[in-house]
Tab-separated table of C-alpha atoms and ligand atoms in Angstrom:
chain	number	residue	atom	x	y	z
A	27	UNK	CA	-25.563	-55.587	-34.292
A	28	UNK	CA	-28.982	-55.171	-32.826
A	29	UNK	CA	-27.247	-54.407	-29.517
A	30	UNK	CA	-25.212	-51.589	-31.168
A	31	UNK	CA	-28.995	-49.937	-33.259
A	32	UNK	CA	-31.102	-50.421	-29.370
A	33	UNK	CA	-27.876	-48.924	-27.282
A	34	UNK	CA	-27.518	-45.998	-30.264
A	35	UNK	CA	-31.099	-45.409	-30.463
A	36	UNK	CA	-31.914	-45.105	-26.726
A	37	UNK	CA	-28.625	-42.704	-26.529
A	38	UNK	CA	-29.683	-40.639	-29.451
A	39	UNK	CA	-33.375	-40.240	-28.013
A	40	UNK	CA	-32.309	-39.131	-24.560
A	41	UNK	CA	-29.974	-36.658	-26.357
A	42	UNK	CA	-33.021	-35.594	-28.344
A	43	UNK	CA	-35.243	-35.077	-25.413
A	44	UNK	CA	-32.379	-33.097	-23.804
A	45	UNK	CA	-32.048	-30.840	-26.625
A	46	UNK	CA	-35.605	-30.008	-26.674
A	47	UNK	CA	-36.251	-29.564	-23.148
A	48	UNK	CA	-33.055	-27.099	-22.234
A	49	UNK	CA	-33.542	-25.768	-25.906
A	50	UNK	CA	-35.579	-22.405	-24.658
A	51	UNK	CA	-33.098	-21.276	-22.162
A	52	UNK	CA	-29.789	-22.709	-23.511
A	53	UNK	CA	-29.793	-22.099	-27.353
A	54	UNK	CA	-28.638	-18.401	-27.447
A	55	UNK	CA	-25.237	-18.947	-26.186
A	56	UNK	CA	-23.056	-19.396	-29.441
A	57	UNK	CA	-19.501	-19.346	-30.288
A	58	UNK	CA	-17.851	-19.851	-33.514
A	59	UNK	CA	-15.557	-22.713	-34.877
A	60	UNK	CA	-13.792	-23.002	-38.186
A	61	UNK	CA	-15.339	-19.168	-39.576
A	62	UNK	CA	-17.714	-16.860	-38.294
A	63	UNK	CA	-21.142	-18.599	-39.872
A	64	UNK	CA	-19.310	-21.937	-38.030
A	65	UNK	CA	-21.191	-22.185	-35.009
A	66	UNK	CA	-21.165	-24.515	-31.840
A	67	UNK	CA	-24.249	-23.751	-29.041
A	68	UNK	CA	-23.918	-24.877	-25.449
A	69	UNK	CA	-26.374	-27.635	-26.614
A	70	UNK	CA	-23.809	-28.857	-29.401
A	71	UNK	CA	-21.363	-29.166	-26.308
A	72	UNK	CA	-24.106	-30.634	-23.832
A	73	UNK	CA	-25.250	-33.258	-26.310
A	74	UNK	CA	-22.132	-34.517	-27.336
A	75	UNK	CA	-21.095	-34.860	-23.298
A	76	UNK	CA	-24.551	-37.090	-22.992
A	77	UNK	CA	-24.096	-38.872	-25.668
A	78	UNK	CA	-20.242	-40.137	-24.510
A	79	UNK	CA	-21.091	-40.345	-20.850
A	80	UNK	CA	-23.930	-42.829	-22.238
A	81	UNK	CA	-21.486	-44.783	-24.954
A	82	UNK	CA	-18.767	-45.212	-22.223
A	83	UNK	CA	-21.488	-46.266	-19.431
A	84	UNK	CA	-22.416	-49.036	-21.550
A	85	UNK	CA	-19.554	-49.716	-23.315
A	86	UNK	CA	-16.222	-48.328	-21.466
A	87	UNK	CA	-13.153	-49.029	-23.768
A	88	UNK	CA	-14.721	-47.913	-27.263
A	89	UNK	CA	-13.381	-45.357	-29.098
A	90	UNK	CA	-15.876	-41.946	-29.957
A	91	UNK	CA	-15.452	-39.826	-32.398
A	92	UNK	CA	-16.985	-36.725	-31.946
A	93	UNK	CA	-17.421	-33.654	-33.814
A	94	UNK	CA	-17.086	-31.327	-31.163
A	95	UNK	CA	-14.876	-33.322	-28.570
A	96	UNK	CA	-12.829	-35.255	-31.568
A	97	UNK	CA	-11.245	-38.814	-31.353
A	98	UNK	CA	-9.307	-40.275	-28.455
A	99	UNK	CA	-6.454	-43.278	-29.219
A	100	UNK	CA	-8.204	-46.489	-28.522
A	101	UNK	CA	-7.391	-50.095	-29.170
A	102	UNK	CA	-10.811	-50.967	-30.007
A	103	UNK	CA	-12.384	-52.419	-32.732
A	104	UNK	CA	-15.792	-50.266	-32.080
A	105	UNK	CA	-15.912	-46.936	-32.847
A	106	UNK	CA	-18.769	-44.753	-32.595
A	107	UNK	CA	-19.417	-41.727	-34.686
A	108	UNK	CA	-21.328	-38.878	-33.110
A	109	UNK	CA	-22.500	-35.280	-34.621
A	110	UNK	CA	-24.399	-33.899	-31.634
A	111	UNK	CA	-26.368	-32.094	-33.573
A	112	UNK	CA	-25.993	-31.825	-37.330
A	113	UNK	CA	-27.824	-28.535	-39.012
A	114	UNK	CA	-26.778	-26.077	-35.981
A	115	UNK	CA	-27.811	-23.132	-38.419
A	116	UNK	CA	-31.184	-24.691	-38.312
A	117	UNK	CA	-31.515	-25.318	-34.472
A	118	UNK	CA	-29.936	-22.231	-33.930
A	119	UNK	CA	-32.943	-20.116	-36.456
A	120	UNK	CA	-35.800	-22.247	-34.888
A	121	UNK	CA	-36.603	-24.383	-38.089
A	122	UNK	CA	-37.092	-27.974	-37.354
A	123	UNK	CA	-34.176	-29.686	-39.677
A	124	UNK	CA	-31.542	-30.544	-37.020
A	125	UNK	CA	-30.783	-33.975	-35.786
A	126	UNK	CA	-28.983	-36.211	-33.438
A	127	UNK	CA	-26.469	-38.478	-35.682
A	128	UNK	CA	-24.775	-41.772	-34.240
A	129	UNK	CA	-23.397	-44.511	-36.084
A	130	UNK	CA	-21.378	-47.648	-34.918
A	131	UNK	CA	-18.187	-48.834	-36.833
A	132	UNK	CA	-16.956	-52.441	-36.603
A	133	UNK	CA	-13.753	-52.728	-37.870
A	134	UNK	CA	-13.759	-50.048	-40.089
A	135	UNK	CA	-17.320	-50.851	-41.188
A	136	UNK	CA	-20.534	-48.617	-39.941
A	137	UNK	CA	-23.162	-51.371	-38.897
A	138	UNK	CA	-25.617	-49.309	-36.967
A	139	UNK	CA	-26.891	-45.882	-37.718
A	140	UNK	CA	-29.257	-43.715	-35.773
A	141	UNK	CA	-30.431	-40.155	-36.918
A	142	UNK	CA	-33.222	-38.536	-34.530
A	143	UNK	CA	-34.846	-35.492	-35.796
A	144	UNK	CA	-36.534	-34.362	-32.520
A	145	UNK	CA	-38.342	-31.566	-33.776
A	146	UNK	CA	-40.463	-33.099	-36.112
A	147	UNK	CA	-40.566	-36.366	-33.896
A	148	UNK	CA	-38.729	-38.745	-35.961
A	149	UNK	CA	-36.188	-41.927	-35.619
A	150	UNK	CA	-34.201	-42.871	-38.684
A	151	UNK	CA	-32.442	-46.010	-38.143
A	152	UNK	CA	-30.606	-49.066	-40.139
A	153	UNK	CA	-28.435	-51.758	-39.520
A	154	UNK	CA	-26.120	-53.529	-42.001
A	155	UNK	CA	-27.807	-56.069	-44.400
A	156	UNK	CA	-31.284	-55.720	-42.433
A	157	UNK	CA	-32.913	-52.209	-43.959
A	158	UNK	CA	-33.612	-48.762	-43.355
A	159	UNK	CA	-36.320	-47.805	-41.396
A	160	UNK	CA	-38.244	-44.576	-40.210
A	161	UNK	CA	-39.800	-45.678	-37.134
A	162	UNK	CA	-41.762	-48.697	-37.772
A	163	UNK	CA	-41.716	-48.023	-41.737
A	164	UNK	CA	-39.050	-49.912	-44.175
A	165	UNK	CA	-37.692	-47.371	-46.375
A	166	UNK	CA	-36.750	-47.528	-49.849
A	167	UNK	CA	-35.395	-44.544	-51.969
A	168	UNK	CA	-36.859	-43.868	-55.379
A	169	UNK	CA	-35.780	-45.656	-58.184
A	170	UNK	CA	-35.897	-44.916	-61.866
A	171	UNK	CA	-35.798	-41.154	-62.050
A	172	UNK	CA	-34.297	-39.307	-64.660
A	173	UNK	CA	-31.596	-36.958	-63.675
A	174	UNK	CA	-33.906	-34.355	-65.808
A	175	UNK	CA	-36.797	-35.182	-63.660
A	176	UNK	CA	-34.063	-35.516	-59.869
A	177	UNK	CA	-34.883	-33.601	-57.125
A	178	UNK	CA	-31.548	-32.785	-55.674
A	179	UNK	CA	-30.213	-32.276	-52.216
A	180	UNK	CA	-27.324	-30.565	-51.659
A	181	UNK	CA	-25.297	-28.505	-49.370
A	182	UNK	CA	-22.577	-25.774	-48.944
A	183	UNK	CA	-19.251	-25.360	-46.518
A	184	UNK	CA	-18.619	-23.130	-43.818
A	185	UNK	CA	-15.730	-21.040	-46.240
A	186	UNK	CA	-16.356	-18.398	-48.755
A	187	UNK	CA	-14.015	-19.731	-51.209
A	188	UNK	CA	-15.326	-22.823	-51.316
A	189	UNK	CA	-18.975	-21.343	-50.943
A	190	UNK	CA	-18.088	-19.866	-54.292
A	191	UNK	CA	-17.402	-22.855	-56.092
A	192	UNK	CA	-20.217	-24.532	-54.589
A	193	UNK	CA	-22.638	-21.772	-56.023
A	194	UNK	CA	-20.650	-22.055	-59.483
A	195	UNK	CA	-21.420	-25.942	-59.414
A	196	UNK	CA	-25.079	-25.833	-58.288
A	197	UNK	CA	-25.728	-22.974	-60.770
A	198	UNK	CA	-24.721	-25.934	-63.578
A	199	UNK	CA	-26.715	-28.464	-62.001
A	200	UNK	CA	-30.351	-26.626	-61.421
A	201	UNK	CA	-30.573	-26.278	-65.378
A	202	UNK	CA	-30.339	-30.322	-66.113
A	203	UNK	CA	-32.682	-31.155	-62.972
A	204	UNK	CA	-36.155	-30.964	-61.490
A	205	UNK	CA	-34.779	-28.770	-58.592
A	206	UNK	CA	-32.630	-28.261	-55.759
A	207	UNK	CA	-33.154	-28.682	-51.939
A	208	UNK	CA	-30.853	-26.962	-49.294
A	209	UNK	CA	-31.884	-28.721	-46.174
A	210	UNK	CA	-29.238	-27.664	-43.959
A	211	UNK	CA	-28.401	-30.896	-42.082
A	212	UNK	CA	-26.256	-34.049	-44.504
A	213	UNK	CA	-27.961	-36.153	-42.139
A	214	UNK	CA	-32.004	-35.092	-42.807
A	215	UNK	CA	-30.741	-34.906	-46.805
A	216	UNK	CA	-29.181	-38.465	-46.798
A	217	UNK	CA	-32.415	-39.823	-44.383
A	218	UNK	CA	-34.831	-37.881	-46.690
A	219	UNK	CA	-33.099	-39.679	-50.053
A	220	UNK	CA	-34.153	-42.884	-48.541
A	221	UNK	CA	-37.155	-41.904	-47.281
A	222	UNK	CA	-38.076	-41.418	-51.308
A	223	UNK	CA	-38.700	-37.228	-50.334
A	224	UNK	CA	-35.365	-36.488	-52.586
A	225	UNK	CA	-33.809	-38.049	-55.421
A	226	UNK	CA	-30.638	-37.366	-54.652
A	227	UNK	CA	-27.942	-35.999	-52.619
A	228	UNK	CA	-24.630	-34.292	-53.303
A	229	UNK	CA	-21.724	-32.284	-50.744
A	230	UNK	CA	-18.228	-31.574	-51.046
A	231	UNK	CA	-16.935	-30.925	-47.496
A	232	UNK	CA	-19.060	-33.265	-45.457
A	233	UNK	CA	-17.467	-35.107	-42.665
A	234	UNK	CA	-17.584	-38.408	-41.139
A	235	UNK	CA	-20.190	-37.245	-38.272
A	236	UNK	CA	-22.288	-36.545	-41.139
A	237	UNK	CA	-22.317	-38.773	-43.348
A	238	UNK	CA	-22.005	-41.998	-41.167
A	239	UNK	CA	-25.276	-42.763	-39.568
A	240	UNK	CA	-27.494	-41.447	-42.815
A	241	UNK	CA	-25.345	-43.045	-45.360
A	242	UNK	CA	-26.000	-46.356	-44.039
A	243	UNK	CA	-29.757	-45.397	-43.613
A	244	UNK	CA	-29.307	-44.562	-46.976
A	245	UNK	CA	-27.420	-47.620	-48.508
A	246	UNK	CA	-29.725	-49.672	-46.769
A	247	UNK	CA	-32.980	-47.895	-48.494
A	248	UNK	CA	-31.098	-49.344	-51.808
A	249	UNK	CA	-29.545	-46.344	-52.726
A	250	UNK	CA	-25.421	-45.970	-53.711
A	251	UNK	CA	-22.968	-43.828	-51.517
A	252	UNK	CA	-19.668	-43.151	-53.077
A	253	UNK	CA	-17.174	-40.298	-53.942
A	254	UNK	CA	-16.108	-38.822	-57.640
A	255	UNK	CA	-14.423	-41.556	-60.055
A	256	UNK	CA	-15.065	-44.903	-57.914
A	257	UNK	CA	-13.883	-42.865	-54.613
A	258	UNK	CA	-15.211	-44.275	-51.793
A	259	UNK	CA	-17.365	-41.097	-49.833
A	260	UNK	CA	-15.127	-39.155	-48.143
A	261	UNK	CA	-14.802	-34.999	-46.664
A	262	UNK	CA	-13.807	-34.810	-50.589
A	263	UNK	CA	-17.094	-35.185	-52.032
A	264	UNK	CA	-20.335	-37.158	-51.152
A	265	UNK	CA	-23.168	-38.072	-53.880
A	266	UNK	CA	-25.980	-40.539	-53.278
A	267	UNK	CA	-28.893	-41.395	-55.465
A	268	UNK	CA	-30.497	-45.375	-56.997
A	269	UNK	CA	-28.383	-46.785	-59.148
A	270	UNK	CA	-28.782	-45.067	-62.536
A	271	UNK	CA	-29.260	-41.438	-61.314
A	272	UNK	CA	-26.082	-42.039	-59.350
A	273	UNK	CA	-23.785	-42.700	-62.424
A	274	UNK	CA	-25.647	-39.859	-64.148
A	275	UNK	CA	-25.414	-37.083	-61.657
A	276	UNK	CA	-21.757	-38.380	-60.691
A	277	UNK	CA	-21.111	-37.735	-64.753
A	278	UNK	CA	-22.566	-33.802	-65.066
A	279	UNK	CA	-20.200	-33.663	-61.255
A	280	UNK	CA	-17.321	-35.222	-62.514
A	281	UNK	CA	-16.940	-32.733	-65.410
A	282	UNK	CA	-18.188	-29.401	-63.045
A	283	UNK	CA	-14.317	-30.246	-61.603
A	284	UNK	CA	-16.590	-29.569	-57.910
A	285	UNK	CA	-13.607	-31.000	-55.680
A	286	UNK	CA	-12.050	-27.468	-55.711
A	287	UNK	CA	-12.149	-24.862	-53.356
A	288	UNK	CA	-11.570	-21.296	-55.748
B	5	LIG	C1	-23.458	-29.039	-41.491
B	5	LIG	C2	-24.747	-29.541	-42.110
B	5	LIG	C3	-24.975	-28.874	-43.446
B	5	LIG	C4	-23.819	-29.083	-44.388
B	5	LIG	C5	-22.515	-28.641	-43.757
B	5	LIG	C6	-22.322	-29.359	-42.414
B	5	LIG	P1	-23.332	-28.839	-38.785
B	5	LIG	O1	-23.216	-29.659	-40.233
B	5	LIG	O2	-24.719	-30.927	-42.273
B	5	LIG	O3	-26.128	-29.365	-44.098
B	5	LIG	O4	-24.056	-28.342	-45.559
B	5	LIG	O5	-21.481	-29.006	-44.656
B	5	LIG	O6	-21.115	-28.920	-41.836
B	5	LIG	O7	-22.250	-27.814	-38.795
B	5	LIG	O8	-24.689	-28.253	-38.743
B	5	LIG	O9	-23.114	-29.960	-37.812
B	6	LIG	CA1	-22.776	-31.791	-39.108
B	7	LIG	CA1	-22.713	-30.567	-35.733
C-alpha cells in the first residue's frame, strides 16, 4: 500500500509541476464537454496523458480510469482513478483551488489517495487504516459541531436543470447553518473537511475522479462518506461530515428530496 501512496504521489507531483510550468502559454486553449460552462484545457488533456504514461511505466497491466480519457477493459485487480485536474473553472480563472486527484483501488477498495493542489503548494495524501495527512501533518476533521454552527461545502453540476435544484436545496440549507463554501474543486472541499477548514461537505453529481482520492483523505481524518438513506457515495449524491453532523445534515438532505434534477 505504501508502494501504491509513493508511486501516486511522485506521479501526481510531476503532473503538478507540469501544470504550472506550461500553465502561462497552454491554459487559453479550451473546448467544451458535457454543456457550454463544461470545460476541458489542453492541460486537462496533457495531465491526464502524464499521469497514464507514468501509471503504465510503472505498472503496465493496471486498469486507469480517467476522466478525460475514460476506462479501458482490464483484468486487473488495480485500478487507478485519475481527475487530471479537478476545479478546471478555477485553473481556467487564475484562482488557486484546482488539484491533481489520484487514488488506487484494490479490489474494488480505494487504498491510496493523492490530491496535489500545486498552486498553493500542497500534498494531501492517505492510505487505508494508516491516516490522512497534509504533508508531514496528521489530519483530523472537526468533531462535535452543531449542524447550526457547520460550515458547509458544497458544489453545483455542469446542467441548468439540475443547477436549479441545487440552488433550491442550498437556499434551505444556508438558513439552519453557519454558512456555505463553494470551493469549486470536490477534491480541495473533501481535503479541506479533513483538514478541520470545513465542517462539512455535500454534492449531487460528483463522480468517481472526484470523490476517490479526497474521500479516503477524508475517511481517514475520521470523518463519514456515504450517500442518502445508507447509500454508499455515489454520482447520486455525496455528503461527508464527523459522525453526528453527518446523520444531521444527511436528515435536513434527505427531506430537501436533492437527488432530482428539475
Ligand atoms: C468539478 C469540481 C466542482 C464540482 C463539479 C465537478 P471539474 O470537477 O469538482 O467543484 O462542483 O461537480 O464536476 O469539472 O473541475 O473536474
Ligand atoms: Ca472533477
Ligand atoms: Ca477534471
Amino acid at each position: 500500500m505504501t508502494d501504491f501512496l509513493r508511486l501516486a504521489e511522485d506521479i501526481a507531483r510531476e503532473a503538478g509541476e507540469m501544470i504550472l510550468a506550461k500553465r502561462p502559454t497552454m491554459s487559453a486553449e479550451i473546448e467544451t464537454k458535457s454543456s457550454p460552462t463544461d470545460v476541458v484545457t489542453t492541460l486537462d488533456k496533457a495531465s491526464e496523458e502524464l499521469i497514464r504514461d507514468r501509471i503504465l511505466s510503472a505498472r503496465p497491466g493496471d486498469r486507469i480510469l480517467g476522466e478525460e480519457g475514460g476506462e479501458a477493459p482490464g483484468e486487473s485487480d488495480v485500478r487507478w482513478i485519475v481527475d487530471p485536474i479537478d476545479g478546471t473553472v478555477n485553473f481556467l480563472y487564475g484562482l488557486p483551488d484546482w488539484a491533481v486527484s489520484i487514488a488506487v483501488e484494490v479490489e474494488g477498495q480505494v487504498v491510496a489517495g493523492v490530491v496535489n493542489v500545486p498552486a498553493r503548494g500542497e500534498v494531501f495524501t492517505a492510505a487505508l487504516g494508516e491516516g490522512a495527512w497534509l504533508g508531514p501533518e496528521r489530519l483530523r476533521c472537526n468533531t462535535g459541531v452543531p449542524l447550526s454552527q457547520a460550515l458547509v461545502a458544497t458544489g453545483f453540476g455542469y446542467f441548468k436543470e439540475r443547477r436549479a435544484v441545487q440552488g433550491e436545496v442550498v437556499g434551505q440549507v444556508v438558513p439552519r447553518v453557519r454558512d456555505i463554501r463553494r470551493g469549486g474543486s470536490c477534491a480541495i472541499d473533501m481535503c479541506s473537511l479533513a483538514a478541520g477548514r470545513v465542517d462539512a461537505y455535500y454534492e449531487r453529481g460528483v463522480n468517481q475522479w472526484d470523490f476517490s482520492a479526497a474521500g479516503l483523505v477524508a475517511t481517514e481524518s475520521g470523518a463519514r462518506l456515504g450517500g442518502l438513506h445508507g447509500r454508499p457515495v455515489s454520482p447520486d449524491f455525496a455528503l461527508c461530515a464527523a459522525p453526528g453532523l453527518f446523520e444531521e445534515l444527511h436528515d435536513l438532505l434527505a427531506g430537501l428530496n436533492p437527488e432530482r434534477d428539475g
